[in-house]
Short mmCIF file of C-alpha atoms in Angstrom, two decimals:
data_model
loop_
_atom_site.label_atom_id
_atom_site.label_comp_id
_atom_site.label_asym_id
_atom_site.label_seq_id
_atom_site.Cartn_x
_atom_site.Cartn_y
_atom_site.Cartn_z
CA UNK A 30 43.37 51.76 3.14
CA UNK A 31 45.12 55.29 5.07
CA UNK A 32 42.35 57.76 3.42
CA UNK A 33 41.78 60.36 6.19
CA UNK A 34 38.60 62.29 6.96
CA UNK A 35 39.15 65.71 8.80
CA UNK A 36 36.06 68.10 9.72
CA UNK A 37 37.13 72.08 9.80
CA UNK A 38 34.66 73.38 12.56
CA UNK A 39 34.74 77.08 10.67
CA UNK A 40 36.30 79.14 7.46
CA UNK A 41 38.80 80.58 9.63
CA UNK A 42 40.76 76.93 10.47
CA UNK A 43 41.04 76.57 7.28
CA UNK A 44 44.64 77.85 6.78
CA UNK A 45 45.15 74.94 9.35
CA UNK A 46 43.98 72.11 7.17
CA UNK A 47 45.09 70.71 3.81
CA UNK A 48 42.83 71.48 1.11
CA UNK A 49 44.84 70.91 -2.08
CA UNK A 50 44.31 67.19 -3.44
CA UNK A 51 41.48 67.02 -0.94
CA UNK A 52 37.57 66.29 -1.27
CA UNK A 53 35.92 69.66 0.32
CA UNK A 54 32.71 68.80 1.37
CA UNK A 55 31.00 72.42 1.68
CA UNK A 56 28.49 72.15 4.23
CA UNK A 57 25.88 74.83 5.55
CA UNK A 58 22.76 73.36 6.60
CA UNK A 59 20.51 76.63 7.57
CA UNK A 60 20.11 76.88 4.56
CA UNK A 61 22.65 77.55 1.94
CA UNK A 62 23.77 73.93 1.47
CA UNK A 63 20.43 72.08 1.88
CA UNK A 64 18.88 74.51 -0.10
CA UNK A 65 21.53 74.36 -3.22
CA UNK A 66 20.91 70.14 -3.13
CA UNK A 67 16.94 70.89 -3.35
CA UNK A 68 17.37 73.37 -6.61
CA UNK A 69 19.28 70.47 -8.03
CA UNK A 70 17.14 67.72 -7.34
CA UNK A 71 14.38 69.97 -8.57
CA UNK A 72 16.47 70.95 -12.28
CA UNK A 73 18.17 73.71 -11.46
CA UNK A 74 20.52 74.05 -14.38
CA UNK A 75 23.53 76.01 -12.21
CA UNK A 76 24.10 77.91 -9.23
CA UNK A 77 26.76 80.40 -9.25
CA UNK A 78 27.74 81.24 -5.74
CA UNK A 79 29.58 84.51 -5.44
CA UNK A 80 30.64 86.26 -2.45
CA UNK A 81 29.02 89.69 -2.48
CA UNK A 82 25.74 91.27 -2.71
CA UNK A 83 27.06 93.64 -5.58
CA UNK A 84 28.32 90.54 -7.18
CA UNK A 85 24.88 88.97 -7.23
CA UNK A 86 23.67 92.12 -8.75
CA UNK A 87 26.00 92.55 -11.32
CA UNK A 88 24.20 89.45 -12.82
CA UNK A 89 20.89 91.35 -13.37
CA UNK A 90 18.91 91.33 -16.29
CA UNK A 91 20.91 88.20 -17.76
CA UNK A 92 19.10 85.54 -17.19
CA UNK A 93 19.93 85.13 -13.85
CA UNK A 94 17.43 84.21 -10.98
CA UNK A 95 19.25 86.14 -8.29
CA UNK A 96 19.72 85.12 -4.53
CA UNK A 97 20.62 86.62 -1.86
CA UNK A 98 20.82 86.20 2.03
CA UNK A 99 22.37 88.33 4.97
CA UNK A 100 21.72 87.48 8.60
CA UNK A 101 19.19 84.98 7.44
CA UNK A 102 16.98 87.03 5.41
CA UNK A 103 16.06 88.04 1.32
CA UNK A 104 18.27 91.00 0.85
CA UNK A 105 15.76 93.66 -0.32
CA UNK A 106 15.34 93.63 -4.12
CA UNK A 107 16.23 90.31 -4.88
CA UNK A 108 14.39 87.33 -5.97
CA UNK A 109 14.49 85.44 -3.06
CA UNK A 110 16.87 84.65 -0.30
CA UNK A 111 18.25 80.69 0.70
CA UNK A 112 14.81 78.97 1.88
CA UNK A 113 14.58 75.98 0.52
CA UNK A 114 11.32 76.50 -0.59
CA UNK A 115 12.62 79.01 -3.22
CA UNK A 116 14.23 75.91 -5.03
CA UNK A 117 11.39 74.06 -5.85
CA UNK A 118 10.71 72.62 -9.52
CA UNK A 119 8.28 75.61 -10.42
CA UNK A 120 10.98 77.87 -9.46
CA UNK A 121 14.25 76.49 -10.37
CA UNK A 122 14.14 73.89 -13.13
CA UNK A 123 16.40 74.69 -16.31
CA UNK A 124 17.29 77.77 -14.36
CA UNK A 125 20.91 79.75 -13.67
CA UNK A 126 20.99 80.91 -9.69
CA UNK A 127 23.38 83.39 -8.69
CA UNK A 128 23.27 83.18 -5.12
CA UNK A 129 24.97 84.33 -2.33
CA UNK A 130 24.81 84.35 1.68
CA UNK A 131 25.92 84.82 4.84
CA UNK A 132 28.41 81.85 5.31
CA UNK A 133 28.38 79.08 2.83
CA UNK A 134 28.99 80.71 -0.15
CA UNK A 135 31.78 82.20 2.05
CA UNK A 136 33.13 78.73 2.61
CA UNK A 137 32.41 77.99 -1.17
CA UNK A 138 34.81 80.66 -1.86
CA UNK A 139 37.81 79.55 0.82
CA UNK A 140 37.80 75.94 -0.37
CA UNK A 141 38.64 76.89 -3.89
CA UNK A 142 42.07 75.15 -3.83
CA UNK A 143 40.34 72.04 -3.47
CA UNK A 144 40.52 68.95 -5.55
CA UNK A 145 37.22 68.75 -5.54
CA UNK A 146 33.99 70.79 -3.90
CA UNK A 147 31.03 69.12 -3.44
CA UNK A 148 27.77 70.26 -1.68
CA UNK A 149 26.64 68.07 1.38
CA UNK A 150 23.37 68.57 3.63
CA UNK A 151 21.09 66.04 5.13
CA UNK A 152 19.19 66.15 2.35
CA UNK A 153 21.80 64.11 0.15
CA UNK A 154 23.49 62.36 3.01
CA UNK A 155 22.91 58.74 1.87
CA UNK A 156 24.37 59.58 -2.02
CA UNK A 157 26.84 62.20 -0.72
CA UNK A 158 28.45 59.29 1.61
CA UNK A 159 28.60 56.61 -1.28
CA UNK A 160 30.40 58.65 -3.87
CA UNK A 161 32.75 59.78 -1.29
CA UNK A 162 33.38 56.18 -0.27
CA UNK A 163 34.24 55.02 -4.00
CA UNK A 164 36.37 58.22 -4.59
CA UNK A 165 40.62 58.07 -3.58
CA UNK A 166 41.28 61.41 -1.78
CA UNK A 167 41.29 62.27 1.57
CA UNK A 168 38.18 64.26 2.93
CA UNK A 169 37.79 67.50 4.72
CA UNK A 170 34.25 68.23 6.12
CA UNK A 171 34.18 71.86 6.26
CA UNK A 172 31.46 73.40 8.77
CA UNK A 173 30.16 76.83 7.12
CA UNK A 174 29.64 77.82 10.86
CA UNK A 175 27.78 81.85 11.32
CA UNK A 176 30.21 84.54 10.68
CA UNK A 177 33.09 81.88 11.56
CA UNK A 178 31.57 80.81 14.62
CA UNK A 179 31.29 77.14 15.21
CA UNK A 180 27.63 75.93 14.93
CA UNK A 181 26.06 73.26 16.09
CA UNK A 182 23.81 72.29 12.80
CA UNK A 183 26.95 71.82 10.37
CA UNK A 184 28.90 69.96 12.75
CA UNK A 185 25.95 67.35 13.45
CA UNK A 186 26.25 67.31 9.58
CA UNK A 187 29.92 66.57 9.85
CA UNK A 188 29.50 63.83 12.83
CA UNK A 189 26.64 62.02 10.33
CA UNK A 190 29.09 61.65 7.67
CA UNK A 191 31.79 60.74 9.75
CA UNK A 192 29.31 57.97 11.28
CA UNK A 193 28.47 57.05 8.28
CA UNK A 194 31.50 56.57 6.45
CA UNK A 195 33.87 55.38 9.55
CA UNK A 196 34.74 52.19 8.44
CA UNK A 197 36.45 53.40 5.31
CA UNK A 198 38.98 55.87 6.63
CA UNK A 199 41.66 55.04 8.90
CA UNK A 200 42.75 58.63 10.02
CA UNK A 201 40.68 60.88 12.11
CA UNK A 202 41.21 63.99 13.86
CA UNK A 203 39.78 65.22 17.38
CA UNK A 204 37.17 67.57 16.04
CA UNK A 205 35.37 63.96 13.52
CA UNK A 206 35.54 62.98 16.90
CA UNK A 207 34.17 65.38 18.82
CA UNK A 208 31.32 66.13 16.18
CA UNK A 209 30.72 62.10 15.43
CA UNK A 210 29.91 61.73 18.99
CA UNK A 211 27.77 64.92 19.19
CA UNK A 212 25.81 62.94 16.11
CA UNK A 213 25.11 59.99 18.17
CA UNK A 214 23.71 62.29 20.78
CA UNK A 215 21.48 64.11 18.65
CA UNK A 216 20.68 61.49 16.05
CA UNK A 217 17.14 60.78 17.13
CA UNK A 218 15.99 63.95 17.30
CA UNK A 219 17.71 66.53 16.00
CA UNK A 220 15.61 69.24 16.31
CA UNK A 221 15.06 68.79 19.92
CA UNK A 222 18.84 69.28 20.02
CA UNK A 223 19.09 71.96 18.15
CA UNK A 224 16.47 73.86 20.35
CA UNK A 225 19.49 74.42 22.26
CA UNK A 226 21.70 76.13 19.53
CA UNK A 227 21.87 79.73 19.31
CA UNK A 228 21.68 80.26 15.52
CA UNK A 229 18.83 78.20 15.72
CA UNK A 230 17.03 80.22 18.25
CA UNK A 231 17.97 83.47 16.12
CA UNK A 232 16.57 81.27 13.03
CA UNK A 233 12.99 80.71 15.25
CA UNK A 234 13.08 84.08 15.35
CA UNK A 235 12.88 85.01 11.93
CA UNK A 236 10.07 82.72 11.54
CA UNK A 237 11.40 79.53 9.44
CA UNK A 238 10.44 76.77 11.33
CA UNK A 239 8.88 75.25 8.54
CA UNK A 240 12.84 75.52 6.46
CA UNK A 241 14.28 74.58 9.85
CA UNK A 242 12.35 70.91 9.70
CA UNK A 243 12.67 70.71 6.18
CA UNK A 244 16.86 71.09 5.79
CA UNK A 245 16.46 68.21 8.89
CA UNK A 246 15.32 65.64 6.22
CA UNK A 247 17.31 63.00 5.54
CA UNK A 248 17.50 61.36 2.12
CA UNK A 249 15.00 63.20 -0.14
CA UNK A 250 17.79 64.22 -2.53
CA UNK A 251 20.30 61.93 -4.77
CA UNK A 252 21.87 64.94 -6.20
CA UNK A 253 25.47 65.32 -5.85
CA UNK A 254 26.34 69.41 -6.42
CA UNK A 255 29.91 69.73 -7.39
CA UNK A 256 31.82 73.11 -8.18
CA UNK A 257 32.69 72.85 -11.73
CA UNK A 258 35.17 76.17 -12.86
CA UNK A 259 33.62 78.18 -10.19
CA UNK A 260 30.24 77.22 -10.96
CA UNK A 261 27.69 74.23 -8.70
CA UNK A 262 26.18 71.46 -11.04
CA UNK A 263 24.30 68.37 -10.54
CA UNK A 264 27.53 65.83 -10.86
CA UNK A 265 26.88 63.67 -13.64
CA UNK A 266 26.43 59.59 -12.39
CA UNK A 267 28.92 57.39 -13.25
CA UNK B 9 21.93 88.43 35.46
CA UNK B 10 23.03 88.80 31.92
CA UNK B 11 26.23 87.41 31.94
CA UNK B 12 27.84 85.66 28.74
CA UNK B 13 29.83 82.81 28.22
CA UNK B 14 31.64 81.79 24.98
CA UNK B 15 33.63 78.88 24.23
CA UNK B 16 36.77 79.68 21.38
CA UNK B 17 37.58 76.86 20.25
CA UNK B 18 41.24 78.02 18.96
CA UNK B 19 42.95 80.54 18.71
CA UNK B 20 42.52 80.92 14.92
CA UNK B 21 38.82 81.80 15.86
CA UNK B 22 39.62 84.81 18.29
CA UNK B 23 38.97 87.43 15.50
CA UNK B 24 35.24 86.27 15.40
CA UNK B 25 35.01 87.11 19.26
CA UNK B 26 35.00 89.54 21.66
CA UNK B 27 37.99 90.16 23.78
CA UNK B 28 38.06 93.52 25.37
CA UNK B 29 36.06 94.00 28.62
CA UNK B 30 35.98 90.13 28.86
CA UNK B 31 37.72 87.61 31.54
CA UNK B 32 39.93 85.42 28.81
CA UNK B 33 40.57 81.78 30.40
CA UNK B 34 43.47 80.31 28.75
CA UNK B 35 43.23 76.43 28.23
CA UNK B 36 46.16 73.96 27.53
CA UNK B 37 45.52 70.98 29.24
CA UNK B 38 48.29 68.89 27.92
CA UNK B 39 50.49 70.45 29.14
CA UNK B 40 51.40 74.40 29.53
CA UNK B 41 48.24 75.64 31.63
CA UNK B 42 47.81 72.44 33.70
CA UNK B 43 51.94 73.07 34.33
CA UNK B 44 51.75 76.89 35.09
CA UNK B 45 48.93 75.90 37.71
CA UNK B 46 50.69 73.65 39.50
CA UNK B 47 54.09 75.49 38.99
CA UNK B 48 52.37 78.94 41.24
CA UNK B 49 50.70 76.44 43.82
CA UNK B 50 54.22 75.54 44.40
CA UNK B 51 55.52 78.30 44.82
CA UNK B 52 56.65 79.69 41.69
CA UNK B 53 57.26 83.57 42.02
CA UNK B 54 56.44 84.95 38.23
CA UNK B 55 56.27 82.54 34.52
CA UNK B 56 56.86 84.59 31.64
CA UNK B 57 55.01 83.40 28.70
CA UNK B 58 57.04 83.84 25.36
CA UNK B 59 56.12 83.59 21.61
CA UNK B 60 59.27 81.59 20.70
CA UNK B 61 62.48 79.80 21.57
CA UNK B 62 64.44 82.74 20.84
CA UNK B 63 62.97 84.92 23.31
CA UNK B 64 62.87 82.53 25.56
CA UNK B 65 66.72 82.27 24.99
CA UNK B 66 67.53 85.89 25.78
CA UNK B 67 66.52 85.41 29.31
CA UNK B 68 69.78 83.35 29.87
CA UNK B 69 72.27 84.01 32.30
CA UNK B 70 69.73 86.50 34.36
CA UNK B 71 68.24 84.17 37.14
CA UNK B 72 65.71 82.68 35.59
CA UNK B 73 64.73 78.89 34.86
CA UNK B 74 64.05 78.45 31.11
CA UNK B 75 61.47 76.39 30.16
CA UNK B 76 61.02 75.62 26.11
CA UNK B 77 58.35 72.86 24.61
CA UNK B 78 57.95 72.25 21.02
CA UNK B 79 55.99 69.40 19.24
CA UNK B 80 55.36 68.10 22.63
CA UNK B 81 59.12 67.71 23.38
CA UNK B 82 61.60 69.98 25.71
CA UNK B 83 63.87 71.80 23.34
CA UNK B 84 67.43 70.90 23.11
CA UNK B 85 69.24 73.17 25.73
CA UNK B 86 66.64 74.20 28.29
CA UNK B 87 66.00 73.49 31.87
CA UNK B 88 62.43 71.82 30.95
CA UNK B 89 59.39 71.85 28.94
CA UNK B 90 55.87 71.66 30.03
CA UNK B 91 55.94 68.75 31.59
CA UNK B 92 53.97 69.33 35.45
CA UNK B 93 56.38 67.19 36.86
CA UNK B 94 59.37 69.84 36.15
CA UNK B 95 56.85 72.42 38.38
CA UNK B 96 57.42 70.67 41.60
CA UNK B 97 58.20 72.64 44.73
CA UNK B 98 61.99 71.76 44.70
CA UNK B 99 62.22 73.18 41.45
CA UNK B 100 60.44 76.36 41.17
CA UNK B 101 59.60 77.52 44.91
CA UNK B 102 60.41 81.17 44.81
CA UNK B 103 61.68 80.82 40.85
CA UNK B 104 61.24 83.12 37.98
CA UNK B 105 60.43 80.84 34.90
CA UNK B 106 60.54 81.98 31.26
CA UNK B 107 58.29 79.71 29.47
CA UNK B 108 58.00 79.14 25.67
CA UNK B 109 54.83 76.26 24.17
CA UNK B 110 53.61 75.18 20.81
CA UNK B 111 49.99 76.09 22.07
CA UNK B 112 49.61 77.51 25.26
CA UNK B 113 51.78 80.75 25.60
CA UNK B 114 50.54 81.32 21.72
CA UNK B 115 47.06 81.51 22.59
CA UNK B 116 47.80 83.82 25.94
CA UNK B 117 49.29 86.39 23.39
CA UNK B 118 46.80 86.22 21.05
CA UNK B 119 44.00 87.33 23.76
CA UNK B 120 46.46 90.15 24.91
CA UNK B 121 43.88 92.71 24.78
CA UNK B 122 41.20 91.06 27.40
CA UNK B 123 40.35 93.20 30.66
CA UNK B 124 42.13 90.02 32.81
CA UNK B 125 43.76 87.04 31.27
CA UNK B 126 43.79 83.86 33.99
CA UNK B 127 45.37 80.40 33.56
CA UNK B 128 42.58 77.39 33.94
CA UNK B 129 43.26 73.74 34.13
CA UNK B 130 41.57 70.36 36.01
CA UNK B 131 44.01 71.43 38.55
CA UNK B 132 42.37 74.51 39.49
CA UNK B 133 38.54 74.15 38.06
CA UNK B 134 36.48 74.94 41.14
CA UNK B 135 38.70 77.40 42.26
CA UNK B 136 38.51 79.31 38.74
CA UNK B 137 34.80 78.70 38.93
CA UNK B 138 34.79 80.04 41.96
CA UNK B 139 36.44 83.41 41.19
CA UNK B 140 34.76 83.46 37.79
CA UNK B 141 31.26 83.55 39.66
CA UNK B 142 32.35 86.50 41.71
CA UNK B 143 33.26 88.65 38.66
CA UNK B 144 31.01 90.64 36.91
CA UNK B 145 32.26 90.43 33.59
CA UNK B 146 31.70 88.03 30.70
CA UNK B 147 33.88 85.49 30.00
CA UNK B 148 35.53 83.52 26.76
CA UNK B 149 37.08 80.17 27.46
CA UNK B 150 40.15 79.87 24.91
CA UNK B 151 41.07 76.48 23.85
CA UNK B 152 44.67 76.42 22.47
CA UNK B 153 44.54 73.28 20.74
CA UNK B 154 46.67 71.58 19.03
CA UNK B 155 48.39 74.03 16.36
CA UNK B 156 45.46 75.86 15.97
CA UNK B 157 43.34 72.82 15.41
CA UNK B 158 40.35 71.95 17.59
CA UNK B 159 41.49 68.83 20.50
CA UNK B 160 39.54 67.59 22.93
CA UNK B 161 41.03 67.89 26.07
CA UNK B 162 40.93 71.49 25.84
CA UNK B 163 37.28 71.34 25.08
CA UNK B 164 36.52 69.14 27.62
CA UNK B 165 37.61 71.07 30.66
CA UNK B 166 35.83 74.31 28.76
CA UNK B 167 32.42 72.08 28.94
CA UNK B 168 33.54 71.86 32.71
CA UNK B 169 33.92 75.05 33.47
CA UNK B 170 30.83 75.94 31.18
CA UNK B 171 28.86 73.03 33.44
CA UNK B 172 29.93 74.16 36.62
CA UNK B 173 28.61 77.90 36.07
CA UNK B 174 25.64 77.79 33.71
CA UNK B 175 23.32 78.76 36.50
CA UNK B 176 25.41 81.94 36.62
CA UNK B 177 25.32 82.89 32.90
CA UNK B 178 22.61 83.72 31.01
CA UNK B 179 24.22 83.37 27.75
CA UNK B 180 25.43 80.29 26.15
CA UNK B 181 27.38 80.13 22.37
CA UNK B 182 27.17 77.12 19.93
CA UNK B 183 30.72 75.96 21.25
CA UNK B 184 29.50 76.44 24.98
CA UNK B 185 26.40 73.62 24.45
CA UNK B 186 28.98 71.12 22.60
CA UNK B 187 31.83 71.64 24.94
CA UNK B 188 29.64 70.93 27.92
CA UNK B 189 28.05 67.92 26.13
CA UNK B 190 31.00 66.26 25.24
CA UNK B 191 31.98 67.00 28.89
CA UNK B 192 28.92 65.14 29.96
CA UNK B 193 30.05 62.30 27.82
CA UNK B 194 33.21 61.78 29.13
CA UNK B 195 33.16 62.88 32.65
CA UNK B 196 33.84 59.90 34.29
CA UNK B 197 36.40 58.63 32.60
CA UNK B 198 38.20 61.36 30.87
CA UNK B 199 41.05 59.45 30.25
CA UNK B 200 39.34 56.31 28.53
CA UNK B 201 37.32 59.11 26.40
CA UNK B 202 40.43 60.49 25.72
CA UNK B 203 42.13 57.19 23.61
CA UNK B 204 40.14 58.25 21.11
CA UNK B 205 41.87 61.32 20.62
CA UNK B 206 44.53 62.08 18.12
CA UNK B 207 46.65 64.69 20.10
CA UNK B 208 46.52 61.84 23.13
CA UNK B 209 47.64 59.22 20.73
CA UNK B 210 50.59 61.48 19.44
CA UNK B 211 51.73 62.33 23.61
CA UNK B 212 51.29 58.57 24.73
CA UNK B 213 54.14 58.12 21.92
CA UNK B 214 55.71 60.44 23.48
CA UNK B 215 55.72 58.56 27.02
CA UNK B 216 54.10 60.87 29.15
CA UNK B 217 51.17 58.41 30.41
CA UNK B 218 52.07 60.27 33.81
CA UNK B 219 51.99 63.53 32.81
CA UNK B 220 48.71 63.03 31.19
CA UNK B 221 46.88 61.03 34.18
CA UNK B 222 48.48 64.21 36.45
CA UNK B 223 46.59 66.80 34.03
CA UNK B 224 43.53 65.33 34.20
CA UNK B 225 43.58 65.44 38.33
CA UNK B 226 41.02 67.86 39.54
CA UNK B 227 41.49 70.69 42.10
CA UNK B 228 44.51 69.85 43.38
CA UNK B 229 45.67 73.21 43.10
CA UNK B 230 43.59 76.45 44.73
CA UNK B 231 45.86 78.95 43.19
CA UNK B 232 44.81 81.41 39.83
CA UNK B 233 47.33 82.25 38.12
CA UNK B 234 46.63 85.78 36.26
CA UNK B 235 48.29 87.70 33.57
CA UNK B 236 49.67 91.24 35.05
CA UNK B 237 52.20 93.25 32.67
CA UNK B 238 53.19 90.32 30.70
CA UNK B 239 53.63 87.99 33.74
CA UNK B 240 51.66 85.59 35.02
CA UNK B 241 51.65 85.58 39.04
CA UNK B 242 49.51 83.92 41.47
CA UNK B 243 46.15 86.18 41.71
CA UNK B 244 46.25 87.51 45.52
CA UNK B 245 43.05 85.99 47.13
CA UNK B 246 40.68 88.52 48.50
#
């Protein structure tokens, strides 16, 4: 067993990391990524991130429910933004997103040489961590972060994972570490913690505490998204 | 009081901050900044920080001590490396050093355009702290890691610094709350935190136990060393 689990603490370190052959494990947890498992779990059909407003608009009028966030709100004229509460059954089952946001669509985008891309958030924690302990390749956590920043939400993400899976990968680097430990300290109450963040004060401010509690649950999704020819699906179970 | 502090984490991340108008720290515990402390407390007359071994090269045969590090190792052909234990009085009192690092003297050129550039280390933490209070600007910690990854050590004397001043700053990043936590972690035993680390791992094959249990040492040294046209010099006390 010499699988090795890295975490990438923002897009920009990525050109410091190997991606190719790797497990990318896209993670933004207010709200992109927690949101995208909730529109699966709830039959959503696809979600196509792309990386630009105009993009997302370029998809109008074909079938498309279209999604788009900057600084953490709806961009005006779109159908809604990344709250999870936008993915909900009524909303998103046998639907095609587009959606695209601030950062993790971003990361989506910069992880594209990956072997594989799959979509982690508290939500799917549990089933995220068990297919990645039956699969081969190594592992690279990356951390959406805000506007390349390192954040404190996606690397608590990271440090679960890492917790989680620890006994089946023999290689770490400092920042599994560093964001493992910073877990263990925030593990039994994780909003408390996060009243210290920044991005999570600037989230209060917009009013989403009820999204902010909501991409804290653990374990209400067994929906694996995986980036299939530049598009997110529910992976199918073996 | 509206001062900000901001922890980079590498030097891959400096496009995401702000670096003009701002008091850049440069970090590299193990071993450049640590070394360039305790090289000026002993006397060392100017360090010239270089981007690479061939630079460093063209200073030969003009009076100065070369000093040339890569992958942890001194570089075939040079006086020293980074190593504090090559910055003893007998060896640099009154010396002009040229000094070339995998990390450290990467990460001071990268933050060329801050308002003042100073060196920090365990060495010298209260005595940065101590200057740092008495400025009025704001102030990014730089980490150099380890290749432009994320390490520890770096982090952890950030949290310090970060710790010892947050009654003085009003403003506090993602990185700044985690650096200081992980701080609080390991604080009294940074070196046992430190086994866990990957970049400690790869020095301790290296055999530089000492250099490692001399880096960690705290205020040992009173001097600043500061950036002025290219050099670094000890910063005349006031």
């Amino acid at each position: 067993m010499s699988r090795e689990i890295e975490v990438c603490l923002s897009p920009s370190l990525i050109p410091s990391y190997t991606i190719e052959g790797r497990i990318v494990v896209v993670i933004d947890i207010f709200r992109a990524t927690s949101s995208i498992c909730y529109g699966f779990e709830n039959g959503a059909e696809m979600i196509i991130p792309v990386a630009s407003v105009e993009e997302c608009s370029s998809y109008e009028g074909k079938g498309f429910l279209l999604a788009a966030e900057r600084n953490g709100e709806v961009v005006n004229g779109f159908d809604f933004g990344n709250s999870p509460f936008s993915y909900t059954k009524e909303k998103v089952a046998g639907k095609k997103v587009v959606l695209t946001t601030t950062n993790g669509t971003h990361a989506i985008k910069e992880a594209s040489a990956a072997h594989k891309i799959v979509i982690g958030s508290f939500l799917n924690l549990n089933s995220l961590c068990s297919w990645i302990e039956n699969q081969d390749e190594d592992v690279l956590l990356l951390c959406s972060g805000w506007k390349n920043k390192f954040n404190l939400e996606d690397t608590l993400f990271a440090g679960a994972v890492v917790n989680t899976l620890k006994t089946k990968f023999s290689h770490f680097c400092d920042a599994s570490i560093a964001a493992e430990d910073m877990y263990l300290l925030a593990k039994d109450n994780l909003r408390e913690y996060l009243y210290k963040s920044s991005h999570s004060q600037r989230l209060k401010e917009l009013d989403i505490e009820d999204d902010i509690q909501f991409c804290l649950k653990q374990n209400i999704c067994t929906v694996i998204p995986v980036l299939e020819n530049g598009k997110l699906v529910a992976m199918e179970r073996q």
